[in-house]
Tab-separated table of C-alpha atoms in Angstrom:
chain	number	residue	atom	x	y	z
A	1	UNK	CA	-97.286	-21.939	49.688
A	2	UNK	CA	-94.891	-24.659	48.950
A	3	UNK	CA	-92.701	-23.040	46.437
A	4	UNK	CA	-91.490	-19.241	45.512
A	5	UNK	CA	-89.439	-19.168	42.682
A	6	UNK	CA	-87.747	-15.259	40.653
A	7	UNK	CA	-89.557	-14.422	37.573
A	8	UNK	CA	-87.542	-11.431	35.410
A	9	UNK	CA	-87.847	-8.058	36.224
A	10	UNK	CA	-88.563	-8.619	40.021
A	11	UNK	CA	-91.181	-10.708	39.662
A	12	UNK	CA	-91.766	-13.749	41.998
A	13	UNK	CA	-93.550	-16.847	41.559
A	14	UNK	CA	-95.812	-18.685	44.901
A	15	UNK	CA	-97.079	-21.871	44.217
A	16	UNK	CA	-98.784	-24.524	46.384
A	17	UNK	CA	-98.060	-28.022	45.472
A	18	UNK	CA	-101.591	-29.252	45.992
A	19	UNK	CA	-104.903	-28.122	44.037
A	20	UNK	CA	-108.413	-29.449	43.167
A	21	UNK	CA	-109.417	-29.751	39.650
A	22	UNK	CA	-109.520	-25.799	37.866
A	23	UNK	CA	-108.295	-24.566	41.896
A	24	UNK	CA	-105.812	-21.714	40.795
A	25	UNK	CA	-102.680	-22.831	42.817
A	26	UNK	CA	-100.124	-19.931	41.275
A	27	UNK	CA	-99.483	-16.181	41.515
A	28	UNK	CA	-97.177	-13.793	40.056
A	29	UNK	CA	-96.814	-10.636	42.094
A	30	UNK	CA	-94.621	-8.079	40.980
A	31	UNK	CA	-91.811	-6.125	42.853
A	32	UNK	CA	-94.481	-3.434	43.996
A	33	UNK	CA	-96.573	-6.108	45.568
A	34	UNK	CA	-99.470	-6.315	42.818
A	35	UNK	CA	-101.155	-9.658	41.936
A	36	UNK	CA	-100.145	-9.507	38.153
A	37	UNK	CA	-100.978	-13.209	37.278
A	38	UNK	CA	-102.837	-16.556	38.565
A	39	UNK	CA	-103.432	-20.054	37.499
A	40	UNK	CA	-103.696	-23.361	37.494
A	41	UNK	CA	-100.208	-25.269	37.595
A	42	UNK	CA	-101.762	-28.340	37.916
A	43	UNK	CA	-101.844	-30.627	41.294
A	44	UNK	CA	-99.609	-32.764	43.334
A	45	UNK	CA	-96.370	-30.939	42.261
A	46	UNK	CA	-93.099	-32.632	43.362
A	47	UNK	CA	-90.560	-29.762	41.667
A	48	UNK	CA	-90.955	-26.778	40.297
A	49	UNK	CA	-88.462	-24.618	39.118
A	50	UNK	CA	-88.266	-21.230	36.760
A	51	UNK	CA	-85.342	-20.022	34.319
A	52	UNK	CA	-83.624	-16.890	33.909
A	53	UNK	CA	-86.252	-15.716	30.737
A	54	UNK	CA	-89.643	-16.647	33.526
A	55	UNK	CA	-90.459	-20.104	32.091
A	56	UNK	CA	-92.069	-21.944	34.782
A	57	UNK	CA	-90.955	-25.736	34.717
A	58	UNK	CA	-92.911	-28.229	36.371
A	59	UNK	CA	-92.749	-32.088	37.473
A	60	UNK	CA	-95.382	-34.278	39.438
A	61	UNK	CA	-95.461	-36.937	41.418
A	62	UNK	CA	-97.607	-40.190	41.593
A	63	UNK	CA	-100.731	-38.925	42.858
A	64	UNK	CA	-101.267	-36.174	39.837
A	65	UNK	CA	-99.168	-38.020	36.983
A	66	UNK	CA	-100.969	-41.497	37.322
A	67	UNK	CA	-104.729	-40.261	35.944
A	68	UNK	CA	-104.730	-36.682	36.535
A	69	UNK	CA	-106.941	-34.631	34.110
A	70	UNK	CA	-104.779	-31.415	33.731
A	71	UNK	CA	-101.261	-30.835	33.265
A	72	UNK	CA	-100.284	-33.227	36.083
A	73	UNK	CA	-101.241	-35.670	33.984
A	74	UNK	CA	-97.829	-35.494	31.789
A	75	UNK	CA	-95.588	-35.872	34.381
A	76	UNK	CA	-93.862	-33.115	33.241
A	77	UNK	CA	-95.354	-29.276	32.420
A	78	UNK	CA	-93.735	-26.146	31.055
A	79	UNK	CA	-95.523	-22.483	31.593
A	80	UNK	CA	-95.328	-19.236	30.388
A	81	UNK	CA	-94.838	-16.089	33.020
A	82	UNK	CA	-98.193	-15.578	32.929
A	83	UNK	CA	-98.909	-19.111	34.346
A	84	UNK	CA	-100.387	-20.453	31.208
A	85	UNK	CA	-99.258	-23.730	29.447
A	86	UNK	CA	-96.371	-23.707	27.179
A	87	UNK	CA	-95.584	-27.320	26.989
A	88	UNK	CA	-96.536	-30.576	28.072
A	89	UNK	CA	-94.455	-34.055	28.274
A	90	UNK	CA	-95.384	-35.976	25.265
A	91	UNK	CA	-97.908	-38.898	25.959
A	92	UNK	CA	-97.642	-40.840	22.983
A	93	UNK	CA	-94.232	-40.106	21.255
A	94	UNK	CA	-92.121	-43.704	22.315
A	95	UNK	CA	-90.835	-41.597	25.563
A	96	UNK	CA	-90.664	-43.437	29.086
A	97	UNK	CA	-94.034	-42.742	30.989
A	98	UNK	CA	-93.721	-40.041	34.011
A	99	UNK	CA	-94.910	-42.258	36.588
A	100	UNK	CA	-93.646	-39.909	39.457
A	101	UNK	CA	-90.644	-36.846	38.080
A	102	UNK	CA	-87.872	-37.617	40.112
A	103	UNK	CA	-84.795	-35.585	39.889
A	104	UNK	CA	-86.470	-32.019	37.916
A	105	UNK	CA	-83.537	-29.486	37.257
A	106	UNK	CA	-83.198	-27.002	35.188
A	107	UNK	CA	-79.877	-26.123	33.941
A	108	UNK	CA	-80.109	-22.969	31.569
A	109	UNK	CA	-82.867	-23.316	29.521
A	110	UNK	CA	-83.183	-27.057	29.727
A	111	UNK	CA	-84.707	-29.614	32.160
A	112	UNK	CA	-82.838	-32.745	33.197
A	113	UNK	CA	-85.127	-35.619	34.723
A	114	UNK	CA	-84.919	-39.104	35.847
A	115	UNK	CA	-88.239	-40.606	36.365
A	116	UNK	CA	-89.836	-43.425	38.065
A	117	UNK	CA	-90.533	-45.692	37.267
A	118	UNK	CA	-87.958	-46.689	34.246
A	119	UNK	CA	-85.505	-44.024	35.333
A	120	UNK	CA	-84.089	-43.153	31.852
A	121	UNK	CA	-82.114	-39.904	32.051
A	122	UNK	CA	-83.777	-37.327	30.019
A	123	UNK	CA	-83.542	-33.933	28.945
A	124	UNK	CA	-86.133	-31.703	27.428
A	125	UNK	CA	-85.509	-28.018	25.561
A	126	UNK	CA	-88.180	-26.309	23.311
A	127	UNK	CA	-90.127	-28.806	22.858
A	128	UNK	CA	-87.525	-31.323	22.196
A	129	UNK	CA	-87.476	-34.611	24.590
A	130	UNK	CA	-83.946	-36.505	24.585
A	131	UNK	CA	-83.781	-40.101	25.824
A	132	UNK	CA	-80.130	-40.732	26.906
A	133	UNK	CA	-80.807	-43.891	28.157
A	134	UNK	CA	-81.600	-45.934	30.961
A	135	UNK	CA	-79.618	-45.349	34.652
A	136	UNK	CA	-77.284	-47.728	35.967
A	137	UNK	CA	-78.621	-46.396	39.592
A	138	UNK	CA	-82.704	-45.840	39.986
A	139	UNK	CA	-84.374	-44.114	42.816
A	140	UNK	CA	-82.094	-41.250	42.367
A	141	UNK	CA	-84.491	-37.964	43.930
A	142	UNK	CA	-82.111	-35.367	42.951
A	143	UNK	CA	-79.297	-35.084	40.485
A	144	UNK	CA	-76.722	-32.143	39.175
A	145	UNK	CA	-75.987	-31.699	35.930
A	146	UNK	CA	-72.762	-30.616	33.877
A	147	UNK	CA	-72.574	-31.282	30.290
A	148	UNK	CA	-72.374	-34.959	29.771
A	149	UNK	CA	-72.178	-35.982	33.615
A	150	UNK	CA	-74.700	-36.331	36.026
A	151	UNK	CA	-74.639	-36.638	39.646
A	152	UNK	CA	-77.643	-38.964	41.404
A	153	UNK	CA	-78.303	-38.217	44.710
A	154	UNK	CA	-80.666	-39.609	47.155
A	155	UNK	CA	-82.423	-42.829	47.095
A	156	UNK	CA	-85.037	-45.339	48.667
A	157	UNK	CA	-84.644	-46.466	52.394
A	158	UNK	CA	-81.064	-46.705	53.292
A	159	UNK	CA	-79.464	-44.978	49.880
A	160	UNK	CA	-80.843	-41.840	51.014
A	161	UNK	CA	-77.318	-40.148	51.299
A	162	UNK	CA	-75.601	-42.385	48.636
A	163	UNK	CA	-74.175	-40.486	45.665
A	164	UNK	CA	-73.623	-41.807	42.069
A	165	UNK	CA	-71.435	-40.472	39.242
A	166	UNK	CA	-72.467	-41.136	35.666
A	167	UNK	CA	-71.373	-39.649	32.052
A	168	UNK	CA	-73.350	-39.840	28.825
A	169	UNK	CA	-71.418	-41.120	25.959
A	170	UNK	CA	-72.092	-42.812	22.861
A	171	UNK	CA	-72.659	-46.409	24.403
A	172	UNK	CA	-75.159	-45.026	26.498
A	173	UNK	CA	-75.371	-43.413	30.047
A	174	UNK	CA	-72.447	-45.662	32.566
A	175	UNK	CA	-71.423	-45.113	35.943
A	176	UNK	CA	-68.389	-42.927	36.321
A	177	UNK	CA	-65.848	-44.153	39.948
A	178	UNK	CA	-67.495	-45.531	42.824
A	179	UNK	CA	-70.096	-44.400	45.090
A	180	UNK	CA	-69.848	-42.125	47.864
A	181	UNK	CA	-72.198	-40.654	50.791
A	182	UNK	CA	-73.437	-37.263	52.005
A	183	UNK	CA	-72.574	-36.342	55.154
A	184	UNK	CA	-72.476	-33.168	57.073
A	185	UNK	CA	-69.233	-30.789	58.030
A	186	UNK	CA	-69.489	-32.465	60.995
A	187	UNK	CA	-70.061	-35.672	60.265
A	188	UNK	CA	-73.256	-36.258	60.826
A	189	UNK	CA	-76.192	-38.034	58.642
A	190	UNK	CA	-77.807	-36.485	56.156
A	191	UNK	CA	-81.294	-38.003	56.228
A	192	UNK	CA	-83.288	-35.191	56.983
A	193	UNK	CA	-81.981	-32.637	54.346
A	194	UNK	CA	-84.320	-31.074	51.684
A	195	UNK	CA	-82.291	-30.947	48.720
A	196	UNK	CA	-82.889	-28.946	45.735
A	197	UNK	CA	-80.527	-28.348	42.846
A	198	UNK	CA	-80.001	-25.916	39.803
A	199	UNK	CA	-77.247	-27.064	37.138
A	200	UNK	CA	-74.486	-28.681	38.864
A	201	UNK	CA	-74.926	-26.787	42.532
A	202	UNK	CA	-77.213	-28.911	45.052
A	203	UNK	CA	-78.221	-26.871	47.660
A	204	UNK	CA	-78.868	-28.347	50.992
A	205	UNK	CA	-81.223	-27.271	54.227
A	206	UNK	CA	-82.107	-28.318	57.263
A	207	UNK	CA	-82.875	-27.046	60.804
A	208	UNK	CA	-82.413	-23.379	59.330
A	209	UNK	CA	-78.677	-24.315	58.028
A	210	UNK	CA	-77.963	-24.119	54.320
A	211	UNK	CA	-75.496	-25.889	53.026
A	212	UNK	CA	-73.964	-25.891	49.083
A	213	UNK	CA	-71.409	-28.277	46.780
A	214	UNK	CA	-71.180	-28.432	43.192
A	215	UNK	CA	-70.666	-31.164	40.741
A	216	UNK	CA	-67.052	-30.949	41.009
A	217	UNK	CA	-66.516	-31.717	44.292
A	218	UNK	CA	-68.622	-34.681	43.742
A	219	UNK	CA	-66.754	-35.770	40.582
A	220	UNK	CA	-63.174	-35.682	42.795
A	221	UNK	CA	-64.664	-37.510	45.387
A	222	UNK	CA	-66.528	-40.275	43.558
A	223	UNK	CA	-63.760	-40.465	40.821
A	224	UNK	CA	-60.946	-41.619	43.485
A	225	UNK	CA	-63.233	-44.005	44.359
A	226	UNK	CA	-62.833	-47.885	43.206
A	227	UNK	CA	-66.166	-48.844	41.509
C-alpha cells in the first residue's frame, strides 16, 4: 500500500497508488479490523489525502492524468467514505488542464493545488474550482497553505530544497521576501526527504526521522529575506 489515511469514527483508509483499469486499489477497514469498503480510486496517484468529515481527495500524476479512462483522467478526484466518486476536476470549464497535480493539500475542507504544467494556484471546495492565478515560481511539489499565503516548496533538479513565499491579493498571486532553503537541524541537505503537508504544517521524513515546521516559520524566514 502506498498510502493510509483516518476516516471518522476509527476508520482508516489503504490505498495503492497504482491500478489497472476497474483493479479495486482502496479499502476502508474499520477500528475492529472488518473490510467495510473497496474501490477503484483510479491509477497512478501522486497525493492523496482525506478530511476530518472522510472525504477522500485525490491528485494524479502524468501517467494517469494524460489519457486515463477513469478518474485519473481529471487530474484531480474527490470520493465519498465509501470510496465512490463525489467529484471530479472539471474538463471543459476554462480551468488550467491537470497535466500532473503537483502540490495536493487539503486544508479544512478545501484542496489547494498547483499543477503542471501551467502552475496556476488553485483551490477547489464543493464543487467550486478557484483560479487565483498563475505562480511566479513553477515546479513547486509541495506547498502550505494559510489564508491568502502560500508556501512552495520543492522543485526540479537543483531547487529541490528552495522555498518560495507568495500571497494572493487582488493583482493576482506575487512573491512575498526572498527565497530560502531547507536544510536539516544539522545542517545537512534535504534532498532525500518525502514531504507531505496538511494546511500550513509540512511534515518531513527520512531515514525513520520525522521532522515538522509550519508556515510561520517559513514566513519569518523568507520575509527577512531581500527578494
Amino acid at each position: 500500500m502506498s498510502f493510509v489515511q483516518p476516516l471518522p469514527e476509527g476508520r482508516v483508509l489503504l490505498a495503492a497508488a497504482r491500478a489497472g483499469r476497474g483493479e479495486l486499489n482502496g479499502e476502508v477497514w474499520t477500528r475492529d479490523g472488518d473490510l467495510e469498503h473497496h474501490g477503484h480510486l483510479g491509477d497512478a496517484i501522486e497525493e492523496l489525502q482525506a478530511t476530518a468529515s472522510g472525504k477522500v481527495w485525490a491528485g494524479y500524476f502524468d501517467e494517469g492524468a494524460l489519457g486515463g479512462s477513469g478518474p485519473e483522467g481529471h487530474g484531480l478526484a474527490r470520493f465519498n467514505q465509501d470510496l465512490t466518486i463525489d467529484w471530479l476536476y472539471p474538463r471543459d470549464a476554462g480551468l488550467p488542464f491537470i497535466s500532473d497535480c503537483y502540490t495536493l493539500n487539503l486544508d479544512g475542507a478545501t484542496a489547494h493545488f498547483c499543477p503542471y504544467t501551467d502552475f496556476h494556484i488553485q483551490s477547489a471546495s464543493g464543487d467550486t474550482v478557484t483560479d487565483w492565478g498563475a505562480s511566479p515560481h513553477q515546479s513547486a511539489h509541495s506547498m502550505l497553505v494559510r489564508g491568502a499565503d502560500r508556501v512552495l516548496l520543492s522543485g526540479w533538479g537543483s531547487e529541490y530544497d528552495v522555498v518560495t513565499l507568495l500571497r494572493i491579493g487582488r493583482e493576482g498571486v506575487r512573491q512575498i521576501g526572498g527565497q530560502c532553503r531547507i536544510v536539516l537541524p544539522d545542517g545537512i541537505e534535504t534532498q532525500e526527504l518525502r514531504y507531505t503537508c496538511r494546511g500550513g504544517d509540512l511534515h518531513a521524513f527520512n531515514r525513520g526521522r520525522w521532522y515538522r515546521i509550519n508556515l510561520h516559520a517559513f514566513s519569518a524566514i523568507a520575509g527577512s529575506t531581500d527578494t
